[in-house]
mmCIF file of C-alpha atoms in Angstrom:
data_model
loop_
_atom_site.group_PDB
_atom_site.id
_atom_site.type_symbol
_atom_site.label_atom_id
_atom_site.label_comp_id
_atom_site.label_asym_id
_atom_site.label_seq_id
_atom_site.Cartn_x
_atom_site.Cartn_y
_atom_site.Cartn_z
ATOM 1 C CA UNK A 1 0.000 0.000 0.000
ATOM 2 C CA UNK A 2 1.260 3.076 -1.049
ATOM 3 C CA UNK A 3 0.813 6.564 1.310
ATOM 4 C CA UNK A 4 1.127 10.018 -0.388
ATOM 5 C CA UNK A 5 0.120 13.106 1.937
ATOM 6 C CA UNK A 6 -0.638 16.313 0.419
ATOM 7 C CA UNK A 7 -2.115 19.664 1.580
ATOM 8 C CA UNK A 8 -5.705 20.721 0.096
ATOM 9 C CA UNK A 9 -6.364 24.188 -0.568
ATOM 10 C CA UNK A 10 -7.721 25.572 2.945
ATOM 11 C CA UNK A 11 -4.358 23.986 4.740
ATOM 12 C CA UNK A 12 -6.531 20.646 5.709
ATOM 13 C CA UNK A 13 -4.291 17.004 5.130
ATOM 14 C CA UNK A 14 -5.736 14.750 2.513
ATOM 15 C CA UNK A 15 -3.952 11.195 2.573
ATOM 16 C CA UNK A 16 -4.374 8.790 -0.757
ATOM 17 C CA UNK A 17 -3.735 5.173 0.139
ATOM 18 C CA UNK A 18 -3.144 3.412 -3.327
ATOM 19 C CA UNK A 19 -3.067 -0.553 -4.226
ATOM 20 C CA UNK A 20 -0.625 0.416 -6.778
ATOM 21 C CA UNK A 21 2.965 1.368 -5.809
ATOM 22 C CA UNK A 22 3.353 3.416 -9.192
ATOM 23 C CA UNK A 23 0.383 5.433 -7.946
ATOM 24 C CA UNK A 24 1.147 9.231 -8.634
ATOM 25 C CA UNK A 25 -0.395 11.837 -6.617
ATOM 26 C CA UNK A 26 0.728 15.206 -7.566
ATOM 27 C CA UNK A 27 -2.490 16.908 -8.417
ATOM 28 C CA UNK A 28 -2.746 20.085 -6.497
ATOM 29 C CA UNK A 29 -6.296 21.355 -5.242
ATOM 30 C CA UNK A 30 -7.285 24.288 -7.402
ATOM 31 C CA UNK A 31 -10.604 25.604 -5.384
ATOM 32 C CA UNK A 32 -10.281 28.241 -3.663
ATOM 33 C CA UNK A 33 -11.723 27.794 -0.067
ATOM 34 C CA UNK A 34 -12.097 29.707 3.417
ATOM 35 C CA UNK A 35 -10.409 28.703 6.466
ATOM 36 C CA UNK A 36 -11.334 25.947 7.899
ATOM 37 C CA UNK A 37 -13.564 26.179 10.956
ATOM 38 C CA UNK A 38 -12.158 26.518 14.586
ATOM 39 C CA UNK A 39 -12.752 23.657 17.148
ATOM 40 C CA UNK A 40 -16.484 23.260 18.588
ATOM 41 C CA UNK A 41 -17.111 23.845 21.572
ATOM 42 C CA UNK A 42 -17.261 21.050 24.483
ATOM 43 C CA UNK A 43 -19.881 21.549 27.452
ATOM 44 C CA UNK A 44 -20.191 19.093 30.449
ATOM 45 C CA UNK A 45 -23.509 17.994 31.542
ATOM 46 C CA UNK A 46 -22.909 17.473 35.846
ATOM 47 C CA UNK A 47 -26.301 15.347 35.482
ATOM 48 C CA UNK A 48 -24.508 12.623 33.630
ATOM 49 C CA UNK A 49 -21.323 12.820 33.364
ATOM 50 C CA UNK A 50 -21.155 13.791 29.958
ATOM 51 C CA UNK A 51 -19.148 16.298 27.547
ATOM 52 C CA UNK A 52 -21.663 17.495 24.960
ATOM 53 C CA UNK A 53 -19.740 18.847 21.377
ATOM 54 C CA UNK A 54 -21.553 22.447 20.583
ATOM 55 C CA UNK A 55 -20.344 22.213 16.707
ATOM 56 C CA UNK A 56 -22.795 25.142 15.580
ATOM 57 C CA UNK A 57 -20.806 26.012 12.119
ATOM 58 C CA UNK A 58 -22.456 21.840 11.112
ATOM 59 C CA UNK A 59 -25.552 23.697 10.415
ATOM 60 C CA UNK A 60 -23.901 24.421 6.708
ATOM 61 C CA UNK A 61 -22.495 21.557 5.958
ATOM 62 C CA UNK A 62 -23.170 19.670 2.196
ATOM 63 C CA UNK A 63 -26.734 18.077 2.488
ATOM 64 C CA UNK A 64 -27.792 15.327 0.273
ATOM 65 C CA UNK A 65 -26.083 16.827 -3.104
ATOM 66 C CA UNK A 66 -26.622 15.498 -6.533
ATOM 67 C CA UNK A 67 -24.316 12.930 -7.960
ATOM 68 C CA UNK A 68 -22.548 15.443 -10.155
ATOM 69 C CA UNK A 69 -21.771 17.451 -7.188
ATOM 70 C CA UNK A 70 -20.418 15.067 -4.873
ATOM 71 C CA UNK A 71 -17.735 16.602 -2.981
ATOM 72 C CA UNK A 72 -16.239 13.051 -2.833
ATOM 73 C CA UNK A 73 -15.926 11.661 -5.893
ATOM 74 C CA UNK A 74 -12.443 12.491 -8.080
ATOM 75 C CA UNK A 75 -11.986 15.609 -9.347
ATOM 76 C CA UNK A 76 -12.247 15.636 -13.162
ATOM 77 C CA UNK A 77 -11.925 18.284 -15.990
ATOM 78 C CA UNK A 78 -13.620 22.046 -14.606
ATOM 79 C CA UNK A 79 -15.415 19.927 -11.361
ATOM 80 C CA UNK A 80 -13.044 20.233 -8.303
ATOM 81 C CA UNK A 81 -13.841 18.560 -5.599
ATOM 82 C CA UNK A 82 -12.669 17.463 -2.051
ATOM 83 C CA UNK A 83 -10.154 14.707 -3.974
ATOM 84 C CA UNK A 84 -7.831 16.506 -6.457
ATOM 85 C CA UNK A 85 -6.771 13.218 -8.464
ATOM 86 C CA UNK A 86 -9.123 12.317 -11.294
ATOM 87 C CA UNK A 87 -9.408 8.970 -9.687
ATOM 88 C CA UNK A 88 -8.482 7.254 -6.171
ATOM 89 C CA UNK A 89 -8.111 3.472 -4.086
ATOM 90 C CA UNK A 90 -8.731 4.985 -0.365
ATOM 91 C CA UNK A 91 -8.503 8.390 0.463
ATOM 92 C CA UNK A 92 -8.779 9.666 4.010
ATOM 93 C CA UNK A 93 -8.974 13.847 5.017
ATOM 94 C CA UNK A 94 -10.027 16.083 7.505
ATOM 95 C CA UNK A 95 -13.560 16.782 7.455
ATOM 96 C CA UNK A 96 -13.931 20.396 6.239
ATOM 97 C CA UNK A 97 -17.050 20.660 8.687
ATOM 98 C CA UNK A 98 -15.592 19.048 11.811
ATOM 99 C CA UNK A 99 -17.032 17.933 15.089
ATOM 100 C CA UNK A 100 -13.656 17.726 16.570
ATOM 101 C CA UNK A 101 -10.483 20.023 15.556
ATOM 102 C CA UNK A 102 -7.303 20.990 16.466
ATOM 103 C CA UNK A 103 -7.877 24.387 15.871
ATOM 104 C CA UNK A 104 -8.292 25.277 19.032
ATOM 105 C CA UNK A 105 -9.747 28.747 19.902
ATOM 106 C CA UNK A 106 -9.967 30.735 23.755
ATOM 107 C CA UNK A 107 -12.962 29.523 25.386
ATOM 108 C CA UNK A 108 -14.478 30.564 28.633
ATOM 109 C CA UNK A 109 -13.540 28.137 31.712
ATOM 110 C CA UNK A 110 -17.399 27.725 32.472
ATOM 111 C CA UNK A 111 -21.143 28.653 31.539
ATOM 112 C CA UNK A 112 -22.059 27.932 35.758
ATOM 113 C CA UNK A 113 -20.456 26.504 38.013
ATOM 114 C CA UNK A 114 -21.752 23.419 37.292
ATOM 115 C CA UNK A 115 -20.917 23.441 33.397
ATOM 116 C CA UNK A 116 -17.533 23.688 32.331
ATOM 117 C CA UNK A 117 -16.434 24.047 28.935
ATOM 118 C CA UNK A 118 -13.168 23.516 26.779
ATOM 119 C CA UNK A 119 -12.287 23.295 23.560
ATOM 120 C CA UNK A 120 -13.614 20.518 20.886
ATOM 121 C CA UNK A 121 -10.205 19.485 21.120
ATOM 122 C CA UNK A 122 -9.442 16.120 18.506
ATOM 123 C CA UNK A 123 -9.813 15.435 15.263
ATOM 124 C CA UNK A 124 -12.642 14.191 12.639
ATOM 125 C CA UNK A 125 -11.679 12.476 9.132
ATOM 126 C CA UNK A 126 -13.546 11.155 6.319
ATOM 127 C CA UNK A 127 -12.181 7.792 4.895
ATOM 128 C CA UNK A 128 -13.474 7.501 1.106
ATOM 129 C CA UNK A 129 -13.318 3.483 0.497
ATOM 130 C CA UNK A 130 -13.717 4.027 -3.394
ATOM 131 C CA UNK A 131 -13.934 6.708 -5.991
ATOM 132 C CA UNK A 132 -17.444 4.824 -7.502
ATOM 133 C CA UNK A 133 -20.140 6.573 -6.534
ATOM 134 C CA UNK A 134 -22.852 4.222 -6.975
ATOM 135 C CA UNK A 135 -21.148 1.536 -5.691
ATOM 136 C CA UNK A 136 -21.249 0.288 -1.491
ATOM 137 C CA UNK A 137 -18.969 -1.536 0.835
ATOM 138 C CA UNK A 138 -20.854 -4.240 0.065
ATOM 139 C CA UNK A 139 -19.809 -4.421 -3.572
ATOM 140 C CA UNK A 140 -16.345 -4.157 -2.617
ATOM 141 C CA UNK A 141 -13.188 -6.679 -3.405
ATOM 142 C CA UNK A 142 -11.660 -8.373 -0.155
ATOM 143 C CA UNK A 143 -8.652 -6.646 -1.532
ATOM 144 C CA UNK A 144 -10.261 -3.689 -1.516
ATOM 145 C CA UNK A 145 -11.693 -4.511 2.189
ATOM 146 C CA UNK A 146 -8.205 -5.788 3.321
ATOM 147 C CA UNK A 147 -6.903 -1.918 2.559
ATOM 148 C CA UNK A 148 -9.460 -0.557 4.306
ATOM 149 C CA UNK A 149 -8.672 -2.030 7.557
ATOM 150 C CA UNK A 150 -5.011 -1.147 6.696
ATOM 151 C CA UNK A 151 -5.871 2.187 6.531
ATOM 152 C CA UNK A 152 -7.834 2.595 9.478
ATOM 153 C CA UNK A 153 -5.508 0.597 11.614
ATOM 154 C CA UNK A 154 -3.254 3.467 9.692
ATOM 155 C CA UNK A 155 -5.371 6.405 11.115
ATOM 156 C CA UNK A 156 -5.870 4.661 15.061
ATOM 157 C CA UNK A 157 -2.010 4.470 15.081
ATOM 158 C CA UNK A 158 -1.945 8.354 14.014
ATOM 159 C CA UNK A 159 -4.635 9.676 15.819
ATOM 160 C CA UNK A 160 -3.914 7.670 18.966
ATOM 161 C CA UNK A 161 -0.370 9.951 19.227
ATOM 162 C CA UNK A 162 -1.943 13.592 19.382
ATOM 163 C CA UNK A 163 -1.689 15.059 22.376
ATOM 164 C CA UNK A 164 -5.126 15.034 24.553
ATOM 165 C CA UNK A 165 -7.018 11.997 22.145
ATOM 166 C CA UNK A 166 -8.279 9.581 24.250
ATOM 167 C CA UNK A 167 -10.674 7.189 22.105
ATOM 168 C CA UNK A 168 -10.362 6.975 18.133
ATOM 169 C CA UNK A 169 -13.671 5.861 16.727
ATOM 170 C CA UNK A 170 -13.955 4.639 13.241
ATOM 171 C CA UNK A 171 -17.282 3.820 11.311
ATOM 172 C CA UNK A 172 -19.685 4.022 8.594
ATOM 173 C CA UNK A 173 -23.380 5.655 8.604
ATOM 174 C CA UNK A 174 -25.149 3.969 5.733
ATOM 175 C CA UNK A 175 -28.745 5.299 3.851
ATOM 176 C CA UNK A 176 -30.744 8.414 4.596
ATOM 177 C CA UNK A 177 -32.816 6.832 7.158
ATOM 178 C CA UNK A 178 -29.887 6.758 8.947
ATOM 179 C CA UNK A 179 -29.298 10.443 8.481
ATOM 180 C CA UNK A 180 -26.259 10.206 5.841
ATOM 181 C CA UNK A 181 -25.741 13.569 4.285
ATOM 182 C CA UNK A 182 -23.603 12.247 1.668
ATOM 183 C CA UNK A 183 -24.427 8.990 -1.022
ATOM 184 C CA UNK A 184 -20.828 8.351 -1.842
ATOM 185 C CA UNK A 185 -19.693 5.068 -0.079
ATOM 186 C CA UNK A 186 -17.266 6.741 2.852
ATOM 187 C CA UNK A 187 -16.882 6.351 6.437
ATOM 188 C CA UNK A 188 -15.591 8.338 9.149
ATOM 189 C CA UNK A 189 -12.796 8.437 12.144
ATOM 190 C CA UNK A 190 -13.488 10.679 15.329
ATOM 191 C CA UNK A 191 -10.598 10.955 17.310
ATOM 192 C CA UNK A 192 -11.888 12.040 20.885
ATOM 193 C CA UNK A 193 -10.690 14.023 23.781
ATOM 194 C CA UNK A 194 -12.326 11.683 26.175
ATOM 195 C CA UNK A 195 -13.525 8.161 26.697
ATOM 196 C CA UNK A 196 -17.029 8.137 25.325
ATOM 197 C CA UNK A 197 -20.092 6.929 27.618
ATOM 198 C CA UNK A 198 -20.886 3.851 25.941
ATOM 199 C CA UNK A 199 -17.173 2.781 25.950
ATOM 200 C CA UNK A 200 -17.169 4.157 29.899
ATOM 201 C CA UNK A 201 -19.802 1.658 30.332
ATOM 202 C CA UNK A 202 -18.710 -1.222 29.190
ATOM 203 C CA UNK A 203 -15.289 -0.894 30.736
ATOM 204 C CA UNK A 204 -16.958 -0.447 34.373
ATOM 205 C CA UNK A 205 -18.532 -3.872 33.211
ATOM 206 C CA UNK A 206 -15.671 -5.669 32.047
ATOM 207 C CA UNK A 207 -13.542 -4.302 35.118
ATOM 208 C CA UNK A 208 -16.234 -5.667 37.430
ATOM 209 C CA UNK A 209 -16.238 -8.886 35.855
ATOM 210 C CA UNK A 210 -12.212 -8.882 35.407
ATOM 211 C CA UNK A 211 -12.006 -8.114 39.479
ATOM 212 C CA UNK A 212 -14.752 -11.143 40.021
ATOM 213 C CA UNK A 213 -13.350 -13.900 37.773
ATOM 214 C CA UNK A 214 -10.177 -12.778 36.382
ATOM 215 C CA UNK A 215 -11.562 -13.145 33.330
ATOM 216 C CA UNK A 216 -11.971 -11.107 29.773
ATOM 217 C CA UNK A 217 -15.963 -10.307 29.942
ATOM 218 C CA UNK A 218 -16.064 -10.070 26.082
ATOM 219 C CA UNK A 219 -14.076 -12.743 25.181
ATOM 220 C CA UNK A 220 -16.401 -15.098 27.511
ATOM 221 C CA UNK A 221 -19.168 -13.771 26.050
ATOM 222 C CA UNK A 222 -17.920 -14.263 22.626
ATOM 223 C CA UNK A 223 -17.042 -17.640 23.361
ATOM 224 C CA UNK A 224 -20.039 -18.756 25.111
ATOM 225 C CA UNK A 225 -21.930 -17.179 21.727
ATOM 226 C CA UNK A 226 -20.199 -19.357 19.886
ATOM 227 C CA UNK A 227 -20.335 -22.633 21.942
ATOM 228 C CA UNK A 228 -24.326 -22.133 21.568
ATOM 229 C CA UNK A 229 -24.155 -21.366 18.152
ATOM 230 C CA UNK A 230 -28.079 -20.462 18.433
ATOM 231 C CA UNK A 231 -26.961 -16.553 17.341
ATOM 232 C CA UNK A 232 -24.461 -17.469 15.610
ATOM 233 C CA UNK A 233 -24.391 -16.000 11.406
ATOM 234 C CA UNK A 234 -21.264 -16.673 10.154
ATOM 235 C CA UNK A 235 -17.510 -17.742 11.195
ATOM 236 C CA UNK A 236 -14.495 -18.613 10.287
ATOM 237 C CA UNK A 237 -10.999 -19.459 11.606
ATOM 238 C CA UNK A 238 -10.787 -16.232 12.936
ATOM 239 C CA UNK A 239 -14.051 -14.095 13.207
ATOM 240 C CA UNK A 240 -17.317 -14.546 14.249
ATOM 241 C CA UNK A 241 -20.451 -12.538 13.365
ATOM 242 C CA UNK A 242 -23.121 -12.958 16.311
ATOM 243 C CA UNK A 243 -26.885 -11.114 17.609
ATOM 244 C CA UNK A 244 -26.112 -10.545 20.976
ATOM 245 C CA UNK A 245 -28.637 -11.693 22.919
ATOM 246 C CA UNK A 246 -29.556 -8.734 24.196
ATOM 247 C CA UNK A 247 -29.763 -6.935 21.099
ATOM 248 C CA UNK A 248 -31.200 -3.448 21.278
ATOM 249 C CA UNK A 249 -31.659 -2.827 17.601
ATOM 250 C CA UNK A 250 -33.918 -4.820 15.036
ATOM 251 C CA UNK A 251 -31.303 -6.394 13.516
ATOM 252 C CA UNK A 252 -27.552 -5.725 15.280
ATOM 253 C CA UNK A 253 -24.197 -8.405 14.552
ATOM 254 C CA UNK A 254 -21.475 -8.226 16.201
ATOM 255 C CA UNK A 255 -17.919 -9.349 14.382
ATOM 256 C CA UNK A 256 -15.274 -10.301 16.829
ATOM 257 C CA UNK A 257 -11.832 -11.737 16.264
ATOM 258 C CA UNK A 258 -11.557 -14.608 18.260
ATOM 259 C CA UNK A 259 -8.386 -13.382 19.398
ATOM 260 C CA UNK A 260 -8.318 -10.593 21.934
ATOM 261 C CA UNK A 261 -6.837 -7.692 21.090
ATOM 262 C CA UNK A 262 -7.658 -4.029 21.907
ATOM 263 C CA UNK A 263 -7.767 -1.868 18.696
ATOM 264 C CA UNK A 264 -7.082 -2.661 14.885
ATOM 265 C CA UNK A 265 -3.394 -1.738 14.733
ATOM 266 C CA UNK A 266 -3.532 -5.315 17.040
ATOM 267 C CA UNK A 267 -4.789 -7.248 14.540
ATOM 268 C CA UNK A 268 -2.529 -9.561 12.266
ATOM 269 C CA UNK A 269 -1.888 -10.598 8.747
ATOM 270 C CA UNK A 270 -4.254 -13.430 8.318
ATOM 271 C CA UNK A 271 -6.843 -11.873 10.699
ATOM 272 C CA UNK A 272 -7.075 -8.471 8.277
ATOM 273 C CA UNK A 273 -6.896 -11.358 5.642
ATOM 274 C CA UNK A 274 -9.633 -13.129 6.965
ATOM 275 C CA UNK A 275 -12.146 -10.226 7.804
ATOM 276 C CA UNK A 276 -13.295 -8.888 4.647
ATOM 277 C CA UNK A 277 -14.797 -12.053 2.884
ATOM 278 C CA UNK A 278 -16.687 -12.874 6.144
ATOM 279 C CA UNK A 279 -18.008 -8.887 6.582
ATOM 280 C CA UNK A 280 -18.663 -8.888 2.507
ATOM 281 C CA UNK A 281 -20.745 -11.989 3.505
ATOM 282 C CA UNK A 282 -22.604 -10.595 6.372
ATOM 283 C CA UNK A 283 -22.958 -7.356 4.231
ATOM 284 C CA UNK A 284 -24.791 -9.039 1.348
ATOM 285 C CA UNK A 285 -27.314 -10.679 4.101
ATOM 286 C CA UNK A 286 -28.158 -7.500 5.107
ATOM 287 C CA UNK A 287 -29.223 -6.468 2.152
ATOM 288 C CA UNK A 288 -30.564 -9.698 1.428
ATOM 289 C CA UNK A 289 -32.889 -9.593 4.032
ATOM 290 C CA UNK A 290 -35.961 -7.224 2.220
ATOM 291 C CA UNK A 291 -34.292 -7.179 -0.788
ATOM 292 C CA UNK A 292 -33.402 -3.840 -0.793
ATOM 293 C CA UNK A 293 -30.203 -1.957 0.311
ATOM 294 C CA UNK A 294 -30.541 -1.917 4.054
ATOM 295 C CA UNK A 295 -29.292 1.444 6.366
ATOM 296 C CA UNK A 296 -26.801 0.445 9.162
ATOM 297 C CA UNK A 297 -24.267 2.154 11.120
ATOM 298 C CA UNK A 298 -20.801 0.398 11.602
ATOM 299 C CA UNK A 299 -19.201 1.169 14.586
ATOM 300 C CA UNK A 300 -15.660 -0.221 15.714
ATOM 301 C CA UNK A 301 -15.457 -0.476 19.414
ATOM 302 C CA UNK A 302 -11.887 -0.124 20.498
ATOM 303 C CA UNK A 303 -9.715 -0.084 23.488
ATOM 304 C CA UNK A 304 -9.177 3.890 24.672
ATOM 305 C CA UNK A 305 -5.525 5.036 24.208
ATOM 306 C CA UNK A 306 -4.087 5.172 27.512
ATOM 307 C CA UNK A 307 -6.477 3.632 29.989
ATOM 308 C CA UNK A 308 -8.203 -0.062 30.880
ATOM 309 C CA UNK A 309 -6.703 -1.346 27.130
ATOM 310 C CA UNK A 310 -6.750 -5.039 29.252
ATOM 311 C CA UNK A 311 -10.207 -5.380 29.702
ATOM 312 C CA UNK A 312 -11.108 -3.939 25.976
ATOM 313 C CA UNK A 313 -11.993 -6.397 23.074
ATOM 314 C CA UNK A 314 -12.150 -5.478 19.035
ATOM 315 C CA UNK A 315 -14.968 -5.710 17.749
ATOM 316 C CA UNK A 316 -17.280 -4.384 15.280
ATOM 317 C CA UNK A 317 -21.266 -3.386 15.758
ATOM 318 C CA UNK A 318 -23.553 -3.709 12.799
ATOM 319 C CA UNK A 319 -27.133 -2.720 13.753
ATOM 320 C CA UNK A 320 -29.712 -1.367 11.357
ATOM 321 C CA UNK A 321 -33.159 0.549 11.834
ATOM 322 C CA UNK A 322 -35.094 -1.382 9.581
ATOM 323 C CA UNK A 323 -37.305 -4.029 11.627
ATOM 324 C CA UNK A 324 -39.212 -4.563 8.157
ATOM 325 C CA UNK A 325 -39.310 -3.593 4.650
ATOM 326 C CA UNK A 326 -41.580 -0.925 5.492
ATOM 327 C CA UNK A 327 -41.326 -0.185 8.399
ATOM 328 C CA UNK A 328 -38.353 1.603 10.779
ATOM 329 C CA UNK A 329 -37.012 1.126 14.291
ATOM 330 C CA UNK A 330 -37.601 4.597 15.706
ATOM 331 C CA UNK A 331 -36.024 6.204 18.920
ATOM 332 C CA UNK A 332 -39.178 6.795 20.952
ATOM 333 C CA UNK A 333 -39.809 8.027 24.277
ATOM 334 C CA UNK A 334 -38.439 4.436 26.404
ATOM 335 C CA UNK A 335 -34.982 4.749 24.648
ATOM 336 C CA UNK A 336 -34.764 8.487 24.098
ATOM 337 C CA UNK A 337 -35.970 9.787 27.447
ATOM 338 C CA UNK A 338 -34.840 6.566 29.460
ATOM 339 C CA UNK A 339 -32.303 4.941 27.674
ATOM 340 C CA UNK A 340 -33.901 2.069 27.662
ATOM 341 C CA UNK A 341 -34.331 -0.297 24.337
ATOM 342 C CA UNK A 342 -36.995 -2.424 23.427
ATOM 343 C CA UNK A 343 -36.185 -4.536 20.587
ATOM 344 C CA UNK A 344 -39.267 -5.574 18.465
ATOM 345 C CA UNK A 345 -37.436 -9.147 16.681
ATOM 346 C CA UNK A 346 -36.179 -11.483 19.288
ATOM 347 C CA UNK A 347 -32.574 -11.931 18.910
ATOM 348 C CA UNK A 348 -32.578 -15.589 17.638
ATOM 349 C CA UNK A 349 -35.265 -15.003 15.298
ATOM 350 C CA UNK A 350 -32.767 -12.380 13.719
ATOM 351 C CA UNK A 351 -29.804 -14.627 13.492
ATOM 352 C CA UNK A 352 -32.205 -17.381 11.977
ATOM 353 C CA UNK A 353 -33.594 -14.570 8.958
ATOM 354 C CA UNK A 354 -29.540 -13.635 8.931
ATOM 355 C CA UNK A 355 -28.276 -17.027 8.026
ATOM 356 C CA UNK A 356 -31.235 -17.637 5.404
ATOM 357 C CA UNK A 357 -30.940 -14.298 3.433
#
């Protein structure tokens, strides 16, 4: 894999990652652009122990463009765009409307006494997985898969070294009913000043677990999923894609190396090998299931940078909204106001409509 970095017109880094080691990336970005925007703002909510990001200049950001204005595909003949070459493998660069910056600004040191605030402090990127805009990961080679994970095991490795990130989140939103604003096939990377709640949670779980048993909680889980086998989708030597079995979402996998390891940059040669033709797989049930491309959010849960990186466990969490070809898992008032999910397929029955798509 080949890495070229270059500069795009407002200053931001743009990173190609090619297949092809004769790759040439010397196009130079020709729009002229304002300054990027300076870091949100960050606001801590006492009543849950919670930093909230105030990112108010994400009001203008590109909604929902037509194809031939897709600030992601290539850039060809008078159409510049947010990729300069006229064609690309991977390209990863910072989000021109970020949630998280480094471009840090003054801030006050509190709204009360109660809410302190600091800068947005981090960093947000957009990972373009291929420069065809009507295709989807699904339609991707394993090759193509296989550099995909390089790059974001890439991008945790970088991100994980500037000062103040704590958590580096990659993923990928999928269809307007999840709320993409773009249709090119891209995910994202949020590199956070903090340990986010969900991950917070979780930890407190596995370290309860870890001081009770000794144990890994995730890895026992994992392998007690797969020594049922009743939620089981798909495995192979190295992953397996399982419904929890307490699922909160319609239809929600999770894909888990079988070998413990905290973040992506862990993983090794034949596991990266090994993921994409089982994901592609799991992918193409998805879809499979209503016969119609299905919206899902990926999310890769990994260790945080410096803390509790013992108790973590990679994996990835697929979940989609759709509990029906017409109909939509919404956020109502139990799991909006409460927190609290309540899942309309049973978990097995999932896994069972999984395996037969």
């Amino acid at each position: 894999m080949k890495r070229t970095q270059i500069a795009l017109a407002d200053g931001r880094e743009l990173i190609y990652f090619d297949e092809r080691d004769d790759a040439v990336r010397d196009q130079p970005d020709r729009r002229d652009l304002p300054p990027p925007p300076p870091a949100s703002q960050l606001r801590y909510d006492p009543l849950t122990d919670e930093w909230v990001a105030v990112a108010v200049h994400r009001q203008t950001r590109t909604f929902l463009p037509p194809a031939d204005q897709c600030p992601l595909c290539p850039s060809r003949g008078e159409r510049h765009s947010e990729i300069p070459a006229p064609g690309y493998d991977v390209v990863v660069f910072e989000n021109r409307f970020p949630s998280l910056s480094q471009r840090v600004a003054d801030e006050p040191a509190e709204i009360t006494p109660f809410t302190p605030v600091r800068p947005g402090r981090g960093r947000c990127e957009v990972v373009c997985f291929t420069d065809d805009h009507t295709a989807s990961f699904a339609r991707l080679s394993p090759q193509r898969v296989r550099t995909v994970l390089d790059v974001l095991a890439d991008r945790t490795t970088a991100l994980s070294a500037l000062p103040g990130v704590e958590q580096v989140f990659p993923f990928e939103n999928r269809g307007v009913e999840i709320g993409v604003t773009l249709h090119h096939p891209h995910g994202q990377i949020y590199a956070y000043p903090f340990v986010t709640p969900r991950t917070r949670t979780m930890l407190a779980a596995a370290r309860r677990y870890a001081d009770r048993t000794g144990g890994n909680l995730y890895a026992d889980v994992l392998a007690a999923e797969r020594a049922t086998g009743e939620r089981v989708v798909t495995s192979n030597e190295h992953w397996t894609a399982y419904v929890p079995a307490a699922a909160r979402w319609p239809f929600e996998v999770h894909v888990a190396p079988h070998r413990p390891v905290p973040d992506i940059p862990a993983l090794d040669d034949a596991e990266r090998d090994a993921f994409g033709p089982l994901y592609l797989d799991l992918l193409r049930r998805f879809d499979g299931l209503f016969d119609l491309p299905m919206p899902y959010i990926a999310a890769w849960h990994q260790a945080p940078v410096r803390s509790d990186r013992e108790l973590g466990h990679l994996h990835l969490q697929l979940f989609s909204i759709r509990r029906a070809r017409d109909k939509l898992k919404y956020l109502a008032g139990s799991e909006s106001g409460m927190g609290v999910f309540i899942n309309d397929i049973a978990p097995e029955r999932a896994a069972d409509l999984l395996r037969t798509a």
